Coordinates of N, CA, C and O in Angstrom, one line a residue:
X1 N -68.9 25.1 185.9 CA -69.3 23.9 186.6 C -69.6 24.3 188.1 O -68.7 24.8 188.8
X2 N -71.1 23.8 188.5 CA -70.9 24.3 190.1 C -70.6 23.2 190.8 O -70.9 22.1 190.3
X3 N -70.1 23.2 192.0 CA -69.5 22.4 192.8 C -70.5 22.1 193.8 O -70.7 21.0 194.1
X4 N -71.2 23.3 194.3 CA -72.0 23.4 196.1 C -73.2 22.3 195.3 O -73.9 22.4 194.2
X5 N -73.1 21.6 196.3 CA -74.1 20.6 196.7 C -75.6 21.4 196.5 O -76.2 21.5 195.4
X6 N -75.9 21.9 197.6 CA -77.2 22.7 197.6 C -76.9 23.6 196.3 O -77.9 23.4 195.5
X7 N -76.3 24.2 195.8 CA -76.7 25.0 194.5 C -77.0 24.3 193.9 O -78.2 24.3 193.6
X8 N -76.3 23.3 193.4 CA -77.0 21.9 192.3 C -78.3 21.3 192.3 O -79.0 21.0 191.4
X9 N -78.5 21.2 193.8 CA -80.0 20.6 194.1 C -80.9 21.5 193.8 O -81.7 20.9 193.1
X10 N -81.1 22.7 193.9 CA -81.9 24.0 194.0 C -82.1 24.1 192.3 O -83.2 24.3 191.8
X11 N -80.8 23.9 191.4 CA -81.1 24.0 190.3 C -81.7 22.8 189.6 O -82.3 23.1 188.6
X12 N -81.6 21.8 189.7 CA -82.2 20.6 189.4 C -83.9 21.2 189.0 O -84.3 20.9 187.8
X13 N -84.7 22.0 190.0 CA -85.7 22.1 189.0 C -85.9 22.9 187.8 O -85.6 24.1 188.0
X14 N -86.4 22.5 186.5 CA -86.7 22.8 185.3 C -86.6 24.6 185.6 O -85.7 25.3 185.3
X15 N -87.8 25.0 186.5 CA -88.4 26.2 186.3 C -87.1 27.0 187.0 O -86.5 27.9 186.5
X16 N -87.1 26.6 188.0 CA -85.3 27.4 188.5 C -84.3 27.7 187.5 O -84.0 28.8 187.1
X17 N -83.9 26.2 187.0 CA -82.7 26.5 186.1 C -83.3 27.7 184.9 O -82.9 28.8 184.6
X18 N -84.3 27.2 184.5 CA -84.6 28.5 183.7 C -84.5 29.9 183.7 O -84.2 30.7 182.8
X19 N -85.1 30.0 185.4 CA -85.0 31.5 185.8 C -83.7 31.8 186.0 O -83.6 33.0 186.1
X20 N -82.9 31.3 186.1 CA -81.5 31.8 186.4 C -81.1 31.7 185.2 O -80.7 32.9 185.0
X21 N -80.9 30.8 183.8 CA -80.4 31.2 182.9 C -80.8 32.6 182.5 O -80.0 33.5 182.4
X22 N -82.4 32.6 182.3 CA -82.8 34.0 182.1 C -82.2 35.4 182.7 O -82.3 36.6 182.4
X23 N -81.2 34.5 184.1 CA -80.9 36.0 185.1 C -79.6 36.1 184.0 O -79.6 37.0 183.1
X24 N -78.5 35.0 184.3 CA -77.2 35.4 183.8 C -77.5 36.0 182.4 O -77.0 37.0 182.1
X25 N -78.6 35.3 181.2 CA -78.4 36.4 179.9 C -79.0 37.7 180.0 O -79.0 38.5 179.0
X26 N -79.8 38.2 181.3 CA -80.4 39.6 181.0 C -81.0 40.0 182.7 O -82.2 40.3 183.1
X27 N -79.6 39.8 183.5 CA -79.8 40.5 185.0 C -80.9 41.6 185.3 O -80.9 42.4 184.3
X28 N -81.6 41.8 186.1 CA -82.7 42.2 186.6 C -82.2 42.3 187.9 O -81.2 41.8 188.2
X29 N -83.1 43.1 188.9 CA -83.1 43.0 190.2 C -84.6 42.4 191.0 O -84.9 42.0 192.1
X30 N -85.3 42.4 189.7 CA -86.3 41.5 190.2 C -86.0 39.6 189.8 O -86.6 38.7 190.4
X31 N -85.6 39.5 189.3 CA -85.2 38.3 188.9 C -84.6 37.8 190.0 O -85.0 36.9 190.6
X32 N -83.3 38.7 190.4 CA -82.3 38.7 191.1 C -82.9 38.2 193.1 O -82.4 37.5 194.0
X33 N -84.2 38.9 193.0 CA -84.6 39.0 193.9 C -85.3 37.6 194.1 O -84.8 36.9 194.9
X34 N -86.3 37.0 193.6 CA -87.2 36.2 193.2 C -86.2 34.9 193.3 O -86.7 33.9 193.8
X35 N -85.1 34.9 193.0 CA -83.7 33.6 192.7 C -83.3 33.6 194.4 O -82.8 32.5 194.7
X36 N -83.5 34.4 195.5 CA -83.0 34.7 196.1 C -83.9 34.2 196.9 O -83.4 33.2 197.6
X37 N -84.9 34.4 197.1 CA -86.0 34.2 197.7 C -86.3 32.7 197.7 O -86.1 32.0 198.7
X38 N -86.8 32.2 196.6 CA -86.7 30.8 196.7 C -85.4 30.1 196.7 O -85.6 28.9 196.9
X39 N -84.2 30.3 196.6 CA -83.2 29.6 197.1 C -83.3 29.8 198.8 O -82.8 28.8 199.4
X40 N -83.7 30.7 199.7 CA -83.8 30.9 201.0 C -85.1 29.3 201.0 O -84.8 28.2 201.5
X41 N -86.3 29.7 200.5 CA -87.1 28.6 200.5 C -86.5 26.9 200.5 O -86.8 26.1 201.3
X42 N -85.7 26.8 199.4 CA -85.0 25.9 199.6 C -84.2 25.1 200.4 O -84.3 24.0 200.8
X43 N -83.2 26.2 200.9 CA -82.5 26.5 201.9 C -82.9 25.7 203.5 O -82.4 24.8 204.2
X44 N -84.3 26.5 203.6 CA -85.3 26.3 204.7 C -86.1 24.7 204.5 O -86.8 24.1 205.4
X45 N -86.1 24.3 203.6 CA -86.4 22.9 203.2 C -85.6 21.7 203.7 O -85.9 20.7 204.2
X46 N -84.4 22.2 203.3 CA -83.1 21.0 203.4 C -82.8 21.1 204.6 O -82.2 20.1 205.1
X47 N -83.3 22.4 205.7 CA -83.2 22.3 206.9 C -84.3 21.4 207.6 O -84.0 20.6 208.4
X48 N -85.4 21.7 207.1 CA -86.8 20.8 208.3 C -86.2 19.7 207.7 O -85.7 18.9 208.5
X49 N -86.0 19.3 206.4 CA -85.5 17.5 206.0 C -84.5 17.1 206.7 O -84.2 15.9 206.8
X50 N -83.6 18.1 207.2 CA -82.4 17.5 208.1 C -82.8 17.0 209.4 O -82.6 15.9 209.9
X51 N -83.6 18.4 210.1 CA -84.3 18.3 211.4 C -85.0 16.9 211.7 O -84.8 16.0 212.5
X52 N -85.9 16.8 210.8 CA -86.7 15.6 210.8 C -86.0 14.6 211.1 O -86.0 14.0 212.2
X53 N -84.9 14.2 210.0 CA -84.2 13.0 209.9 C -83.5 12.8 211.0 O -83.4 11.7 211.4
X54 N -83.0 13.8 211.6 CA -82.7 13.8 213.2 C -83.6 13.4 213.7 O -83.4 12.2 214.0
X55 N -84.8 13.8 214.0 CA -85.5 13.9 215.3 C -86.0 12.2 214.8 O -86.4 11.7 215.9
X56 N -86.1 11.4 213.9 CA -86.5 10.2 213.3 C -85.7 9.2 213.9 O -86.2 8.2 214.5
X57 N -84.0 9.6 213.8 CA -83.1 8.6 214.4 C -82.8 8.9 215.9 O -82.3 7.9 216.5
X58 N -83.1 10.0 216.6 CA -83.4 9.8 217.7 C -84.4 9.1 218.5 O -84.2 8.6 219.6
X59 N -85.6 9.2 217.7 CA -86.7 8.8 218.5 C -86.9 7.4 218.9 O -87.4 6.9 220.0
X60 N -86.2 6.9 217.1 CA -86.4 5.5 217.1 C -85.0 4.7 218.1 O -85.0 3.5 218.3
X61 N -84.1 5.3 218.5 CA -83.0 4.7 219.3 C -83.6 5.1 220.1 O -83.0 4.3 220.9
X62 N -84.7 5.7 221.1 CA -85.1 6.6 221.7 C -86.0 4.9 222.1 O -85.7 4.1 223.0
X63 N -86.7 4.8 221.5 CA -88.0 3.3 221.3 C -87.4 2.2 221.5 O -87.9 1.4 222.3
X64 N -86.2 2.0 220.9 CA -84.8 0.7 220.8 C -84.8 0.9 222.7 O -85.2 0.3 223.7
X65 N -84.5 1.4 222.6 CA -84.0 1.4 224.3 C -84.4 1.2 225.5 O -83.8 0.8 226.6
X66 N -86.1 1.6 225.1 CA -87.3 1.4 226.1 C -87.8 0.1 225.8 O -88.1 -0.6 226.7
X67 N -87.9 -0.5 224.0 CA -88.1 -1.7 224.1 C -87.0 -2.6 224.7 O -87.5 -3.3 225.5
X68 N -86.3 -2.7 224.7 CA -84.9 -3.4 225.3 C -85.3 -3.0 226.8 O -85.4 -3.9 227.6
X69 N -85.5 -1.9 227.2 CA -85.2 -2.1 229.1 C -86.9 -3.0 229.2 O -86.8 -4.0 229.9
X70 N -88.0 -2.8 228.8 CA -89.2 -3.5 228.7 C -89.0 -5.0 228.6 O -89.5 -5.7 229.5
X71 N -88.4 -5.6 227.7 CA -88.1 -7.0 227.5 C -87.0 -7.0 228.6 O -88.0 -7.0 229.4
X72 N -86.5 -7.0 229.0 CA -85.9 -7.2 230.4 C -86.3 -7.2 231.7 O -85.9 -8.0 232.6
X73 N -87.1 -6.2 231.8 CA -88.2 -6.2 232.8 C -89.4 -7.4 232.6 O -89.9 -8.0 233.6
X74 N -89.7 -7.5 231.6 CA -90.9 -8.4 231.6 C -90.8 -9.7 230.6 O -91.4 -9.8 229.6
X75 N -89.9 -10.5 231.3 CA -88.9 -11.7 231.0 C -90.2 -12.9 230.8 O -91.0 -13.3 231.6
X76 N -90.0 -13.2 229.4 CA -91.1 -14.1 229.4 C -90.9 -15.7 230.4 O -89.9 -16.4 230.3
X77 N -91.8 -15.9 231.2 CA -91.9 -16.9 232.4 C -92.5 -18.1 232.2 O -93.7 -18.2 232.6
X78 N -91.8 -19.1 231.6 CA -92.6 -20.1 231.3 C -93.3 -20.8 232.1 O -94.0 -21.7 231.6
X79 N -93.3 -20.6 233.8 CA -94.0 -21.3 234.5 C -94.7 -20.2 235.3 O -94.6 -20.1 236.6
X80 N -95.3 -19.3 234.6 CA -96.0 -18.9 235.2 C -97.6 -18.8 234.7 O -98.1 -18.6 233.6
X81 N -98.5 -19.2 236.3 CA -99.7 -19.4 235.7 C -100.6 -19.0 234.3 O -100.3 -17.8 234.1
X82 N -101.3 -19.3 233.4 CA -102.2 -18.7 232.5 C -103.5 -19.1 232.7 O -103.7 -20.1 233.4
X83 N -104.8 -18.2 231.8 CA -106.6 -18.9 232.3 C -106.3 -19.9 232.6 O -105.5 -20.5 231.9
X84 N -106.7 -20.4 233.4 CA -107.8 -21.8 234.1 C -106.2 -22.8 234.6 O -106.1 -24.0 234.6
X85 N -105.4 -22.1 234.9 CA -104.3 -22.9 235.7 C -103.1 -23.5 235.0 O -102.1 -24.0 235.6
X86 N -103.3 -23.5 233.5 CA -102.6 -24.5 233.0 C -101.5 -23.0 232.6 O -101.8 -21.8 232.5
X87 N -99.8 -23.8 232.3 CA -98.6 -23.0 232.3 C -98.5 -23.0 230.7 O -98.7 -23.8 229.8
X88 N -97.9 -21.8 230.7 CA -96.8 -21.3 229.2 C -96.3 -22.1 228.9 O -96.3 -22.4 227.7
X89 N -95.7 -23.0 229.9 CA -95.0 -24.6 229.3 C -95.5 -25.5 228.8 O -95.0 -26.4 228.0
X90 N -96.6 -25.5 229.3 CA -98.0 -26.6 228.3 C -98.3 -26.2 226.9 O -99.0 -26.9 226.2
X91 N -97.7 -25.0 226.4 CA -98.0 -25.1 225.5 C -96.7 -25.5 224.3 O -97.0 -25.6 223.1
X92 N -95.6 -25.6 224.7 CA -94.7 -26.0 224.0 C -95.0 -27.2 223.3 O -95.6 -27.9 224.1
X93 N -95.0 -27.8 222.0 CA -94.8 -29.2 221.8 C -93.9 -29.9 222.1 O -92.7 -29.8 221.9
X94 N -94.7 -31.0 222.9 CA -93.7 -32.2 222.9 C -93.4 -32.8 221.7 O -94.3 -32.9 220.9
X95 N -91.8 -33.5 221.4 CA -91.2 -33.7 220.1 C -91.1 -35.0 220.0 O -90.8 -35.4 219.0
X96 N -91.5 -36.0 221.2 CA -92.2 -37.6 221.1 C -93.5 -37.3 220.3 O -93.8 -37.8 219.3
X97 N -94.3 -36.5 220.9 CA -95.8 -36.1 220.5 C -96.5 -35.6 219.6 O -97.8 -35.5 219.5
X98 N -95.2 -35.0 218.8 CA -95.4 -33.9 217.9 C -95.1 -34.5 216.3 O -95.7 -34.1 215.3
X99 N -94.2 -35.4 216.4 CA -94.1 -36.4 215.4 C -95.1 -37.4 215.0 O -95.6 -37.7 213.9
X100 N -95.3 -37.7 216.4 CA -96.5 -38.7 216.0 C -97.7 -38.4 215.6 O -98.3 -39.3 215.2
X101 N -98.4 -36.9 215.6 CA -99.6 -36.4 215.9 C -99.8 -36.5 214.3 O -100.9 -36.4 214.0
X102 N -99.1 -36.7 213.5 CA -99.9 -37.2 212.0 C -100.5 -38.6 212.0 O -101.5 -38.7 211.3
X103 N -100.1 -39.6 212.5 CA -100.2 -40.9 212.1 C -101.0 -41.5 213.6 O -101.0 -42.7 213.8
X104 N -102.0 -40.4 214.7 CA -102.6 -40.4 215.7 C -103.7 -40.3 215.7 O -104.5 -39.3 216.0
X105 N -104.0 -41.6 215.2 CA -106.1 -41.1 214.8 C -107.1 -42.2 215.5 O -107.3 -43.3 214.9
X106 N -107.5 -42.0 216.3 CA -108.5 -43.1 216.9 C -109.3 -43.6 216.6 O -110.1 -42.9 216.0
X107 N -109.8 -45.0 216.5 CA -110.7 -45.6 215.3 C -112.1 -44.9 215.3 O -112.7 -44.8 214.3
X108 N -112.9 -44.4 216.7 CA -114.2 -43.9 216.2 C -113.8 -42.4 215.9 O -114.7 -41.6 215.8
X109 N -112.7 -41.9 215.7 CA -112.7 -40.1 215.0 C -112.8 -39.9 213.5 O -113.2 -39.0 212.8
X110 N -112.1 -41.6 213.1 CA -112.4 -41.9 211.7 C -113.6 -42.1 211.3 O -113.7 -41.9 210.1
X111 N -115.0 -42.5 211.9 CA -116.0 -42.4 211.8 C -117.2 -41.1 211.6 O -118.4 -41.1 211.3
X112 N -116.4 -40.1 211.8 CA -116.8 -38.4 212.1 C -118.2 -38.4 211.0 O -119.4 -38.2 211.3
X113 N -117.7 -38.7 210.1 CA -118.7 -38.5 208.8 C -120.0 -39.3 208.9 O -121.0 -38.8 208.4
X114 N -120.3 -40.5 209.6 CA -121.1 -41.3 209.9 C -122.2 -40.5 210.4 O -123.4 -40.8 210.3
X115 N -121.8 -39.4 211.1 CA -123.3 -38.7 212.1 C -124.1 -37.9 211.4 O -125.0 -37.1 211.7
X116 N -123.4 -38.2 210.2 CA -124.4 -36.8 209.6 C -124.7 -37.4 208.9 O -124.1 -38.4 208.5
X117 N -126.2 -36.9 208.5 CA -127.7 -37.5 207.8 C -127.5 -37.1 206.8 O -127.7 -37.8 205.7
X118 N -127.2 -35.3 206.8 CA -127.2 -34.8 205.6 C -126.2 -35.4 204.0 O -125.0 -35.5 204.2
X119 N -126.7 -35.8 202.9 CA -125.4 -36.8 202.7 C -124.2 -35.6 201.9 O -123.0 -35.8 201.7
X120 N -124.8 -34.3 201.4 CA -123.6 -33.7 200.6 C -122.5 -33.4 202.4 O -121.3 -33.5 202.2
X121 N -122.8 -33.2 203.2 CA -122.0 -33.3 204.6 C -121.2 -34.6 205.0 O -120.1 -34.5 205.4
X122 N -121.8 -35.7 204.9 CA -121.2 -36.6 204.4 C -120.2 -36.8 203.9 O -119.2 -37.2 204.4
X123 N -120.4 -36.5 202.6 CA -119.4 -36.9 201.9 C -117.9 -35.7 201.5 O -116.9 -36.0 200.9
X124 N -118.4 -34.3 202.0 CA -117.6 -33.3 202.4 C -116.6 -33.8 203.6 O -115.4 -33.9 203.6
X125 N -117.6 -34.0 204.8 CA -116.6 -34.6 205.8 C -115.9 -35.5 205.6 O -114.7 -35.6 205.9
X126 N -116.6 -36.6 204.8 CA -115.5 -37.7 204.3 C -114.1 -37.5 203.4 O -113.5 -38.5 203.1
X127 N -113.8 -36.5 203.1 CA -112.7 -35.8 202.5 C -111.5 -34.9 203.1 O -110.5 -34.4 202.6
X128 N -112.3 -35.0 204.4 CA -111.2 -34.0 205.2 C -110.1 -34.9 205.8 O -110.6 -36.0 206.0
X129 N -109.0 -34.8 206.0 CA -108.0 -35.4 206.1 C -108.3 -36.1 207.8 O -109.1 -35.6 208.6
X130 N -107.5 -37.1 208.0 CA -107.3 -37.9 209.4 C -107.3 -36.8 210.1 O -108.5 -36.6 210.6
X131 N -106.5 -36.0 210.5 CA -105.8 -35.0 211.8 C -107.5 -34.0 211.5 O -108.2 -34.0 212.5
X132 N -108.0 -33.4 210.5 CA -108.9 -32.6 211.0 C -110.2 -33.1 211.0 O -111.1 -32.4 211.1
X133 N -110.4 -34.7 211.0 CA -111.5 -35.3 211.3 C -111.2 -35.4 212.5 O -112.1 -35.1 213.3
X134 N -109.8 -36.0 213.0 CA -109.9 -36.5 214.8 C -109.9 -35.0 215.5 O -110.3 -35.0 216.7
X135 N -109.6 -34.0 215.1 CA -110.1 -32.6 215.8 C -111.1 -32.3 216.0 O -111.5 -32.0 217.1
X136 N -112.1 -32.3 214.5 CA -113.5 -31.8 215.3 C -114.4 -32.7 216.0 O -115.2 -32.3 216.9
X137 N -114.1 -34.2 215.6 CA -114.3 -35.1 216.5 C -114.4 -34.7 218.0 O -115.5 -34.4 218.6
X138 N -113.1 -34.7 218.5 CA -113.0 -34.1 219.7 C -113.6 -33.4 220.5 O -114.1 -33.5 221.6
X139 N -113.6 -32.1 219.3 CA -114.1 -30.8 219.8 C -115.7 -30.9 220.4 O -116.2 -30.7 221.4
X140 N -116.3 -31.6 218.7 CA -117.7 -31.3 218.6 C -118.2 -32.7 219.2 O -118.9 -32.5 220.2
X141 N -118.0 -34.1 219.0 CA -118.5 -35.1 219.4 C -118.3 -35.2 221.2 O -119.2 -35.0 222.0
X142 N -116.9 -35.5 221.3 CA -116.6 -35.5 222.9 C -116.5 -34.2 224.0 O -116.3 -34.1 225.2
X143 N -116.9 -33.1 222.9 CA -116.7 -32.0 223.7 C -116.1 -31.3 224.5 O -116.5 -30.4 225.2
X144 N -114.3 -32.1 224.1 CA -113.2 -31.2 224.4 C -112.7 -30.4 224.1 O -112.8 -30.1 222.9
X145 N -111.8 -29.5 225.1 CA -111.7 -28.1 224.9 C -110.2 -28.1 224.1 O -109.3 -28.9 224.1
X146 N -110.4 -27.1 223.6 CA -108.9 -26.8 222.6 C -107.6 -27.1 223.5 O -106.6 -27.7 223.0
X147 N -107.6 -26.8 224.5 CA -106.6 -26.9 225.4 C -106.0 -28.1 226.1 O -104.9 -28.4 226.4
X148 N -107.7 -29.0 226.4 CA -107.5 -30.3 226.5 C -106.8 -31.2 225.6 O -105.9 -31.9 225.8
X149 N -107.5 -31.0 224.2 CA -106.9 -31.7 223.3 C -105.5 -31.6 223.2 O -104.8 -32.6 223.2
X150 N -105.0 -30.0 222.9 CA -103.5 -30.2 222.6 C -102.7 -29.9 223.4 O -101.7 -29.2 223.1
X151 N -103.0 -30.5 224.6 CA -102.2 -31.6 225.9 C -102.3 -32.6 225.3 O -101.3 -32.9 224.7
X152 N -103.0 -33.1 225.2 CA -103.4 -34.8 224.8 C -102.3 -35.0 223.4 O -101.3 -35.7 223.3
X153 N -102.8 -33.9 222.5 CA -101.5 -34.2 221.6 C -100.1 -33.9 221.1 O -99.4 -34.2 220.1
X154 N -99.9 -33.1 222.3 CA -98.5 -32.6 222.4 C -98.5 -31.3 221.7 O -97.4 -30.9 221.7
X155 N -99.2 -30.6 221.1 CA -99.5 -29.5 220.3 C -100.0 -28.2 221.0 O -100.8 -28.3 221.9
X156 N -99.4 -26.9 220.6 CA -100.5 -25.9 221.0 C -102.0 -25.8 220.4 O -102.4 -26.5 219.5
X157 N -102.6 -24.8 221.3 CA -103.8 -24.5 221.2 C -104.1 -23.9 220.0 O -105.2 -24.0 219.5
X158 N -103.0 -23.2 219.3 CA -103.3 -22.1 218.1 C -103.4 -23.5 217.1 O -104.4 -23.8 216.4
X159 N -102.3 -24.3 217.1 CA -102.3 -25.5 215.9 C -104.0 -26.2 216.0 O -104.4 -26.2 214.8
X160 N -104.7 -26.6 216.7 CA -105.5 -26.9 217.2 C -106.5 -26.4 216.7 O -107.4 -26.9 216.2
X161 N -106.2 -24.7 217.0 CA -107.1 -23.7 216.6 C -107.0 -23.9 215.3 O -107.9 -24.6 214.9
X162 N -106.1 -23.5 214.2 CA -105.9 -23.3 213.0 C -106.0 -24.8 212.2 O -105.9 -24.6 211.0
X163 N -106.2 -26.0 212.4 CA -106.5 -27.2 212.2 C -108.1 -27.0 212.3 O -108.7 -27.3 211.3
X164 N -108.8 -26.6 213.4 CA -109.9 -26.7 213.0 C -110.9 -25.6 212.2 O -112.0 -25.8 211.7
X165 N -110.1 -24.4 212.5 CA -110.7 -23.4 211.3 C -110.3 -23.7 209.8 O -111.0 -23.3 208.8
X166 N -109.3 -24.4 209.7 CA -109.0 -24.9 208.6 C -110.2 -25.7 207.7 O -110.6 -25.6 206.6
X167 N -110.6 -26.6 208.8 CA -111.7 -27.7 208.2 C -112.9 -27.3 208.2 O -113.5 -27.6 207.1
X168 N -113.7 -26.5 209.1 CA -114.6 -25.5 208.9 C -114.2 -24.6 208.2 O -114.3 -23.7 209.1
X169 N -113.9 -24.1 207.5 CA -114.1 -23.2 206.1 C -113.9 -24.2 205.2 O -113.9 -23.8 204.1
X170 N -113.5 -25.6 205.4 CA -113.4 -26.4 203.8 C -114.7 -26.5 203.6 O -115.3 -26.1 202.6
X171 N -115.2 -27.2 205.0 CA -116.9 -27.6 205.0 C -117.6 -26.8 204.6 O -118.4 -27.3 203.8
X172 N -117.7 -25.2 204.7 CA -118.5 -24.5 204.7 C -118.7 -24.0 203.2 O -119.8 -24.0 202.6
X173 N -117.4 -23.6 202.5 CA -117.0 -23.5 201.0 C -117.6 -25.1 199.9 O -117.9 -24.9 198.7
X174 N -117.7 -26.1 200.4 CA -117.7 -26.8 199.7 C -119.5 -27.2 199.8 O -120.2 -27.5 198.8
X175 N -119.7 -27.2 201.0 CA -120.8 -26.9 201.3 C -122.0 -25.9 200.4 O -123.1 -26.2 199.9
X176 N -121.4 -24.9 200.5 CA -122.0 -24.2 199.5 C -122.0 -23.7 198.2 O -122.9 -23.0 197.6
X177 N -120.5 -24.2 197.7 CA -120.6 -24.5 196.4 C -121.7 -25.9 196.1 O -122.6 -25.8 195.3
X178 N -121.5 -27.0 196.7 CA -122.8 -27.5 196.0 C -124.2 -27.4 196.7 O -125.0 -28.4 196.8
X179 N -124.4 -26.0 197.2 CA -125.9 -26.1 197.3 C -126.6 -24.9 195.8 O -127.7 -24.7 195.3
X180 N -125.0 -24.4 195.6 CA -125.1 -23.3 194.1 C -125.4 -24.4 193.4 O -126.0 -24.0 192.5
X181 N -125.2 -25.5 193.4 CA -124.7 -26.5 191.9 C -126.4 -26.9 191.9 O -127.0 -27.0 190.8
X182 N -126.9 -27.1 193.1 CA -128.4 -27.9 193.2 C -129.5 -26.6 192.7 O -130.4 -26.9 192.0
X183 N -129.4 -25.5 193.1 CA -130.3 -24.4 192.8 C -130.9 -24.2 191.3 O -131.7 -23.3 191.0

């Protein structure tokens, strides 16, 4: 029974254990040699795999540490300016505003669908829910900016954003599924 760690490992492959059975029933000095040789190979393996795994957990405590003194240094500042004046704190939701912003729909944004002539647009727009009719409303009718709006509704700009890419790709998909259905 062998005990050494590394001998075990080394023998684990098929073609090894073989060649060594072969040594112990009919020793050679070429055999002998060849066993020797790639066990040094081995040897030299389990070393760079040690080295590495070092040099891996250093590096990464190494990164831990520079990110940590970086986030300290560069302390996120919620009142500090961003584009066009408005603060990091503008973009927080307000939680009066943010509740309400489902049940916040102005009577002409419910109208959205009315401007369009085209009727399969029509009736696509007329399907899109309250919140992403009164968005593009905004956007595209009144011609406010993402940023304006979600001040106005207590919301960031990304929600704003992602509400109205949301409804443009409904429009666009449905849109063109029935211009396939008409062809």
């Amino acid at each position: 029974m062998i005990r050494n760690r590394l001998l075990k490992n080394f023998l684990k492959n098929a073609e090894i254990k073989e060649l060594y059975q072969s040594y112990l029933e009919k020793p050679t000095a070429r055999k002998k040699e060849l066993i020797e040789k790639l066990f040094q190979i081995h040897g030299r393996k389990i070393q760079l795999l040690s080295y590495f795994s070092q040099t891996l957990i250093f590096e990464s405590q190494k990164f831990d540490k520079k990110i940590r003194h970086n986030s300290k240094l560069n302390q996120l500042i919620l009142d500090k300016n961003i584009d066009g004046g408005s603060k990091l704190l503008d973009l927080i939701p307000d939680e009066q505003n943010l509740n309400n912003f489902e049940f916040y729909t102005p009577v002409e944004s419910c109208k959205l669908e009315m401007i369009f002539e085209d009727k399969q647009l029509y009736e696509i727009v007329s399907r899109l829910s309250a919140k992403q009719k009164e968005i593009l409303y905004f956007l595209f009718v009144k011609d406010w900016t993402e940023g304006e709006l979600a001040m106005e509704l207590g919301v960031s700009k990304q929600a704003i954003n992602k509400i109205k890419n949301q409804a443009l790709r409904k429009i666009k998909k449905e849109y063109e599924l029935a211009n396939r259905r008409t062809r």
